[in-house]
Coordinates of C-alpha atoms in Angstrom, one line a residue:
M127 CA 119.8 83.9 105.4
E128 CA 117.4 81.5 104.2
S129 CA 116.8 81.0 100.9
T130 CA 112.9 81.1 99.9
T131 CA 110.9 82.1 97.2
H132 CA 107.5 84.2 98.1
K133 CA 105.4 83.9 95.7
N134 CA 101.9 85.3 97.0
F135 CA 101.1 89.1 98.4
Y136 CA 99.0 88.6 101.7
S137 CA 97.5 90.8 104.2
I138 CA 96.7 88.7 107.2
G139 CA 95.4 90.3 110.7
V140 CA 92.9 90.9 113.0
S141 CA 90.2 94.2 113.5
Y142 CA 87.6 95.7 115.0
I143 CA 85.1 93.9 112.2
K144 CA 85.4 90.4 114.2
A145 CA 87.5 91.3 117.3
D146 CA 86.6 93.4 120.4
A147 CA 88.9 95.7 122.1
Q148 CA 90.2 93.3 124.4
T149 CA 90.8 90.6 121.8
R150 CA 92.8 93.1 119.5
G151 CA 94.7 93.9 122.4
K152 CA 96.1 90.5 122.5
F153 CA 97.4 91.0 119.1
S154 CA 98.7 94.6 119.4
L155 CA 102.5 95.0 118.6
A156 CA 104.7 97.4 120.7
A157 CA 107.4 99.3 118.7
D158 CA 110.2 96.8 120.0
D159 CA 107.9 93.9 119.1
K160 CA 107.5 95.1 115.4
I161 CA 111.3 95.8 115.0
A162 CA 111.9 92.1 116.2
L163 CA 109.3 90.8 113.9
L164 CA 110.7 92.4 110.9
N165 CA 114.1 91.4 111.5
E166 CA 112.7 87.8 111.7
A167 CA 111.3 88.1 108.4
K168 CA 114.5 89.6 107.2
L169 CA 116.6 86.6 108.6
K170 CA 114.2 84.3 106.9
G171 CA 114.3 85.8 103.5
F172 CA 110.9 87.5 103.3
E173 CA 111.0 89.8 100.1
G174 CA 108.8 92.4 101.5
V175 CA 107.0 93.0 104.8
F176 CA 105.7 95.4 106.9
V177 CA 103.4 95.7 110.2
L178 CA 100.2 97.8 110.9
S179 CA 99.2 97.8 114.5
T180 CA 96.7 100.5 115.7
C181 CA 94.0 100.7 118.4
N182 CA 91.7 99.0 115.5
R183 CA 94.0 96.6 113.7
T184 CA 96.9 94.9 113.6
E185 CA 98.1 93.3 110.5
I186 CA 101.3 91.8 108.7
I187 CA 101.2 92.8 104.8
G188 CA 103.9 91.1 102.6
F189 CA 105.1 88.1 100.6
A190 CA 105.0 84.7 101.8
E191 CA 104.6 81.0 100.5
H192 CA 101.5 80.5 102.5
P193 CA 100.0 82.9 105.1
F194 CA 101.0 80.8 108.3
Q195 CA 104.3 82.1 107.9
L196 CA 103.2 85.3 108.4
I197 CA 100.4 84.4 111.2
S198 CA 103.1 82.4 113.2
M199 CA 105.4 85.6 113.4
L200 CA 102.3 87.7 114.6
C201 CA 101.4 85.2 117.4
K202 CA 105.2 84.8 118.2
H203 CA 105.4 88.4 118.7
S204 CA 102.1 89.3 120.4
N205 CA 100.3 88.0 123.1
G206 CA 97.6 86.2 120.9
S207 CA 97.5 82.5 119.9
V208 CA 97.2 80.8 116.7
E209 CA 93.6 79.4 117.8
E210 CA 92.3 82.9 118.7
F211 CA 93.6 84.1 115.3
A212 CA 91.8 81.5 113.5
K213 CA 88.7 82.5 114.9
I214 CA 88.5 86.2 114.4
S215 CA 91.0 86.7 111.7
Y216 CA 91.1 87.7 107.7
V217 CA 93.5 86.4 105.2
H218 CA 93.5 88.4 101.7
K219 CA 95.4 87.2 99.0
N220 CA 97.3 89.0 95.9
Q221 CA 94.3 91.4 94.3
E222 CA 92.3 90.9 97.7
A223 CA 95.1 91.9 99.4
I224 CA 95.9 95.1 97.4
Q225 CA 92.1 96.2 97.4
H226 CA 92.2 95.8 101.4
L227 CA 95.3 98.2 101.5
F228 CA 93.4 100.7 99.2
H229 CA 90.1 100.4 101.5
I230 CA 92.5 101.0 104.5
G231 CA 94.5 104.0 103.4
T232 CA 91.3 105.9 101.8
G233 CA 89.2 105.2 105.1
L234 CA 86.9 102.8 103.7
D235 CA 87.9 100.0 106.2
S236 CA 88.3 102.4 109.3
Q237 CA 86.1 101.6 112.2
I238 CA 84.5 105.1 112.0
L239 CA 84.3 105.4 108.1
G240 CA 86.3 108.2 106.6
D241 CA 88.8 108.3 109.5
Y242 CA 92.2 109.2 107.7
E243 CA 94.4 109.0 110.9
I244 CA 95.1 105.5 109.4
V245 CA 96.8 107.5 106.7
G246 CA 99.8 108.6 108.9
Q247 CA 100.0 105.2 110.7
L248 CA 100.4 103.6 107.3
R249 CA 103.5 105.9 106.4
T250 CA 104.9 105.1 109.7
A251 CA 104.4 101.4 109.4
F252 CA 106.0 101.6 106.1
K253 CA 109.2 104.0 107.2
I254 CA 109.9 101.5 110.0
A255 CA 110.0 98.6 107.6
K256 CA 112.1 100.5 105.2
D257 CA 114.2 101.6 107.8
Q258 CA 114.6 98.0 108.5
G259 CA 115.2 96.8 105.0
T260 CA 112.1 94.8 104.7
T261 CA 110.2 96.5 101.9
N262 CA 110.7 96.1 98.0
A263 CA 109.6 98.0 94.8
F264 CA 106.2 96.5 94.5
M265 CA 105.3 97.6 98.1
E266 CA 106.7 101.0 97.6
R267 CA 104.9 101.4 94.5
L268 CA 101.6 100.2 96.0
L269 CA 101.7 102.5 98.7
N270 CA 102.3 105.6 96.5
N271 CA 99.3 104.6 94.7
V272 CA 97.4 104.2 98.0
M273 CA 98.3 107.5 99.3
Q274 CA 97.4 109.2 95.8
A275 CA 94.0 107.6 96.0
S276 CA 93.6 108.7 99.7
K277 CA 94.7 112.3 98.9
R278 CA 92.0 112.4 96.1
V279 CA 89.1 110.7 98.1
K280 CA 89.8 113.3 100.8
N281 CA 89.7 116.3 98.5
E282 CA 87.2 115.3 95.9
T283 CA 84.7 113.6 98.0
K284 CA 82.8 114.1 101.5
L285 CA 83.9 110.6 102.8
S286 CA 85.4 112.8 105.5
S287 CA 82.8 115.4 106.2
G288 CA 81.9 116.3 109.8
T289 CA 85.4 115.0 110.4
T290 CA 85.2 112.4 113.5
S291 CA 87.6 109.7 115.1
V292 CA 87.9 108.2 118.4
S293 CA 88.7 111.3 120.2
Y294 CA 85.9 113.0 118.6
A295 CA 83.4 110.2 119.5
A296 CA 84.4 110.7 122.8
V297 CA 83.8 114.2 123.0
Q298 CA 80.4 113.6 121.2
Y299 CA 79.3 111.0 123.7
L300 CA 79.7 113.5 126.5
I301 CA 77.4 116.1 124.6
D302 CA 74.8 113.4 123.9
N303 CA 74.8 111.9 127.2
L304 CA 75.5 114.6 129.8
D305 CA 73.3 117.8 130.1
D306 CA 75.7 120.0 132.0
Y307 CA 78.9 118.8 129.9
Q308 CA 80.5 122.0 129.8
N309 CA 80.6 122.5 133.5
K310 CA 82.2 118.9 134.5
N311 CA 85.4 118.5 135.7
I312 CA 87.4 116.5 133.2
L313 CA 90.7 114.7 133.6
V314 CA 92.6 113.5 130.5
Y315 CA 95.3 110.8 131.7
G316 CA 97.8 110.4 128.4
L317 CA 99.0 113.1 126.0
G318 CA 99.7 110.8 123.0
K319 CA 98.1 111.9 119.7
M320 CA 94.9 110.7 120.9
G321 CA 94.9 112.5 124.1
K322 CA 96.0 115.8 122.3
H323 CA 92.8 115.4 119.7
T324 CA 90.7 114.7 122.6
C325 CA 91.7 117.8 124.6
K326 CA 91.6 119.9 121.4
N327 CA 88.0 118.9 120.9
L328 CA 87.1 119.6 124.5
T329 CA 88.1 123.0 124.5
E330 CA 87.3 123.8 121.1
Y331 CA 84.3 121.8 120.2
A332 CA 82.7 121.1 123.8
Q333 CA 84.1 124.4 125.1
N334 CA 84.7 122.8 128.5
K335 CA 87.2 125.1 130.5
Q336 CA 87.6 122.7 133.4
V337 CA 90.1 120.0 131.8
T338 CA 93.0 118.7 133.8
I339 CA 96.0 116.5 132.2
I340 CA 98.2 114.1 133.6
N341 CA 101.0 112.8 131.5
R342 CA 104.0 110.7 132.8
T343 CA 106.3 113.2 130.6
E344 CA 105.6 116.5 131.9
Q345 CA 107.6 118.5 129.2
K346 CA 104.7 117.3 126.8
V347 CA 102.0 118.8 128.9
D348 CA 104.2 122.3 129.4
T349 CA 104.4 122.5 125.6
F350 CA 100.8 121.6 124.7
I351 CA 99.2 124.0 127.3
K352 CA 101.0 126.7 126.0
E353 CA 98.5 126.8 122.8
Y354 CA 95.6 125.8 125.2
P355 CA 96.3 128.1 128.4
S356 CA 92.7 127.2 129.9
I357 CA 93.9 123.4 130.5
K358 CA 95.4 122.8 133.8
K359 CA 98.3 120.5 134.3
A360 CA 98.7 117.8 137.3
K361 CA 101.5 115.6 138.4
I362 CA 101.5 111.5 137.6
E363 CA 102.2 111.2 141.4
D364 CA 98.7 113.0 142.1
L365 CA 96.6 110.7 139.7
T366 CA 94.4 109.3 142.5
N367 CA 93.6 112.5 144.0
E368 CA 92.8 114.1 140.7
I369 CA 90.5 111.3 139.6
D370 CA 88.7 111.8 143.1
K371 CA 88.0 115.6 141.8
A372 CA 86.8 114.4 138.4
D373 CA 83.3 113.8 137.1
I374 CA 84.7 112.5 133.8
L375 CA 88.0 110.3 133.3
I376 CA 89.1 110.4 129.9
V377 CA 92.3 107.6 129.6
S378 CA 94.6 107.5 126.5
T379 CA 97.7 106.1 127.8
G380 CA 98.4 103.6 125.2
A381 CA 100.1 101.3 127.7
A382 CA 100.7 97.4 127.0
E383 CA 98.5 96.9 130.5
A384 CA 96.0 98.8 132.9
T385 CA 97.3 102.2 134.2
V386 CA 94.1 102.8 136.1
T387 CA 93.3 100.1 138.7
L388 CA 90.5 99.9 141.7
E389 CA 93.1 101.5 144.0
N390 CA 92.6 104.7 141.9
I391 CA 88.8 104.9 142.0
P392 CA 86.9 106.6 144.4
L393 CA 83.9 104.7 146.0
D394 CA 81.8 107.5 147.3
R395 CA 81.0 109.5 144.1
N396 CA 79.7 108.9 140.5
L397 CA 82.3 108.7 137.8
L398 CA 82.1 108.4 134.1
I399 CA 85.4 106.7 132.7
L400 CA 86.0 107.0 128.6
D401 CA 88.8 104.5 128.0
L402 CA 90.4 105.0 124.4
S403 CA 93.4 103.0 124.7
V404 CA 93.7 99.6 122.9
P405 CA 94.5 97.3 124.8
A406 CA 92.4 98.7 127.5
N407 CA 94.2 100.8 129.8
V408 CA 91.3 100.7 132.7
D409 CA 91.4 97.9 134.8
S410 CA 88.3 95.5 133.7
S411 CA 87.1 95.0 137.3
I412 CA 86.5 98.5 137.6
K413 CA 83.3 98.1 135.4
N414 CA 81.5 96.3 138.4
L415 CA 81.6 99.1 140.6
E416 CA 78.2 100.7 141.2
N417 CA 79.2 104.3 140.9
V418 CA 81.5 104.0 137.7
K419 CA 80.1 103.7 134.1
L420 CA 83.2 102.5 132.1
V421 CA 82.7 103.1 128.2
N422 CA 85.3 101.6 125.8
V423 CA 86.4 102.2 122.1
D424 CA 83.7 100.1 120.8
E425 CA 81.2 101.6 122.4
L426 CA 82.4 105.1 121.3
S427 CA 82.2 104.0 117.7
K428 CA 78.5 103.9 117.9
V429 CA 77.8 107.5 118.4
T430 CA 78.4 109.0 114.9
D431 CA 75.5 107.3 113.3
E432 CA 74.2 110.5 111.7
T433 CA 77.7 111.4 110.4
L434 CA 78.1 107.9 109.1
A435 CA 75.0 108.0 107.2
K436 CA 76.0 110.8 105.1
R437 CA 79.5 109.6 104.6
K438 CA 78.1 106.3 103.2
D439 CA 76.6 108.2 100.3
E440 CA 80.2 108.9 99.1
I441 CA 81.3 105.3 99.0
P442 CA 80.6 104.7 95.4
Y443 CA 82.7 108.1 94.5
A444 CA 85.6 106.8 96.6
K445 CA 85.6 103.3 95.2
Q446 CA 85.9 104.9 91.6
I447 CA 89.0 106.6 92.7
I448 CA 90.4 103.7 93.9
Q449 CA 89.7 101.5 90.9
E450 CA 91.5 104.1 89.0
H451 CA 94.8 103.9 91.1
K452 CA 94.4 100.3 91.4
Q453 CA 94.2 99.8 87.6
E454 CA 97.2 102.1 87.5
F455 CA 99.3 100.3 89.7
N456 CA 98.4 96.7 88.1
E457 CA 99.3 98.1 84.9
W458 CA 102.6 98.9 86.2
L459 CA 102.7 95.6 87.9
N460 CA 102.0 93.7 84.6
H461 CA 104.6 95.7 82.8
R462 CA 107.1 94.7 85.1
R463 CA 106.2 90.9 85.0
F464 CA 106.2 90.7 81.3
T465 CA 109.0 93.2 80.4
P466 CA 111.8 90.4 81.1
A467 CA 109.8 87.8 79.0
I468 CA 109.6 90.2 76.2
N469 CA 113.4 91.1 76.5
A470 CA 114.3 87.4 76.7
L471 CA 111.9 86.7 73.7
K472 CA 113.7 89.5 71.8
Q473 CA 117.2 88.1 72.7
S474 CA 115.8 84.7 71.5
L475 CA 114.6 86.0 68.1
E476 CA 118.1 87.9 67.6
V477 CA 120.1 84.4 68.3
I478 CA 117.7 82.9 65.4
Q479 CA 118.4 86.2 63.1
R480 CA 122.2 85.7 63.6
N481 CA 122.1 82.0 62.9
E482 CA 120.1 82.5 59.6
I483 CA 122.1 85.7 58.6
N484 CA 125.4 83.6 59.0
F485 CA 123.7 80.5 57.1
H486 CA 122.8 82.5 54.0
K487 CA 126.3 84.5 54.0
K488 CA 127.9 81.0 53.3
K489 CA 125.3 80.1 50.9
I490 CA 124.9 83.2 48.8
D491 CA 127.6 85.1 47.1
N492 CA 127.5 88.7 47.6
F493 CA 124.7 88.5 50.4
D494 CA 123.7 92.0 51.6
V495 CA 124.1 91.4 55.5
D496 CA 123.0 94.9 56.1
Q497 CA 119.9 94.8 54.3
A498 CA 119.1 91.4 55.8
E499 CA 119.7 92.7 59.3
A500 CA 117.5 95.8 58.6
I501 CA 114.6 93.6 57.4
T502 CA 114.7 91.1 60.0
S503 CA 115.1 93.5 62.9
R504 CA 111.7 95.1 61.8
F505 CA 110.3 91.7 61.7
I506 CA 111.5 91.4 65.7
Q507 CA 110.3 94.5 66.4
K508 CA 106.7 93.9 65.2
I509 CA 106.6 90.5 66.8
T510 CA 107.7 91.9 70.1
T511 CA 105.4 94.6 69.8
Q512 CA 102.6 92.1 69.0
F513 CA 103.2 90.2 72.0
V514 CA 103.4 93.2 74.2
K515 CA 100.0 94.4 73.1
H516 CA 98.7 90.5 73.5
L517 CA 100.0 90.7 77.1
K518 CA 98.3 94.1 78.0
T519 CA 94.8 93.0 77.2
E520 CA 92.6 92.4 80.3
E521 CA 91.7 88.9 78.9
T522 CA 95.4 87.7 78.9
S523 CA 96.7 85.4 81.4
V524 CA 100.4 86.7 81.4
N525 CA 101.8 83.8 83.3
Q526 CA 100.1 81.4 80.7
S527 CA 101.3 83.3 78.0
I528 CA 105.0 83.5 79.1
Q529 CA 104.9 79.6 79.6
V530 CA 103.8 79.3 76.0
M531 CA 106.4 81.8 74.8
A532 CA 108.8 79.6 76.7
K533 CA 107.9 76.3 75.1
V534 CA 108.2 77.8 71.7
F535 CA 111.0 79.9 72.0
G536 CA 113.3 77.9 74.2
T537 CA 114.5 77.3 77.6
N538 CA 115.9 80.9 78.3
L539 CA 112.3 81.9 78.8
E540 CA 111.4 79.3 81.6
T541 CA 112.7 81.0 84.7
I542 CA 110.8 84.1 84.0
D543 CA 107.7 83.4 85.8
A544 CA 109.7 82.8 89.3
E545 CA 111.7 86.1 89.0
N546 CA 108.3 88.1 88.6
H547 CA 107.1 87.4 92.3

């Protein structure tokens, strides 16, 4: 393992804010790619790294000497280039990165405001990193605080009122744009988490009774339709025939490349296709067909304006909760940073104490050692307590204060600042 000291906490990545679905797809990381990236980070001695890759964002969160170390790993393990990344990326550092993670975990940074699906994705991303041995106490404490804030925002505000997601937006799109949506033949291709949510919304919210599912693993479909018996099942080898019978095709296969191509599409009838996958799983050339309307993730996110308007009113309350939990984390962080310095200061004062007591023992007959130790120990306690109070105040620069302590009380304090990162 290479020996490195990574002093700054970063969050680097791409998201829906600057990158469209196609561009985000280039930077998305499959499960094996995430593991490979984490193993490389571990091999290079990074102190803490985890990877978050969803349909709306891909980012690396962790410690590095320079953000390019994280950027280069992302580009190496994805299909994106450094040049593309530079145009559509974001880089957050230290407190900005901490704030960014709180915003992600509480739904403030979701493509659809208040969408809490990201919380489960955050937990999974961190667990994968922990299993690979690339997390540390800083990150674990931070994630715990983010999760606590997320729970409070969900329970104490209306930021998630009228709960929505891409799968919800897909169904809302059908309701808003089709007069007879309840009687349309709908084929859902792919039964991952997104596909399941879509099917549930189609049957429960849209009350459509003509939904068919196709999935590569039939057992998943069999298990799912036990709960929703009105939904029909079709085999993967019948995909083209089933598309030919459908009025609406909803694709949520989550593959790395197109799973629906021109060969699957009928040319003699109109077809509406909703592609919920990132990267896109419907061949882009299909949108050129006159009989097909293709709608992707980015377009679907625009259908929830009314819900979003109500949610925006809740943002100040969510930010107040975030501030409380961020302050709690920073108090823990500061305490963790200055505790070694206070301990070292105390040790330095105790050395002075011992030397002075030994000096006076030689100079003064019947010198009361016990009384001298009791008095000087109280002085040491009061001095260290005053330093703790000083370091805890908001105006204090902890690093500068520690450096002053190092200069005043000796070289045994000089290494503390490096140890705190």
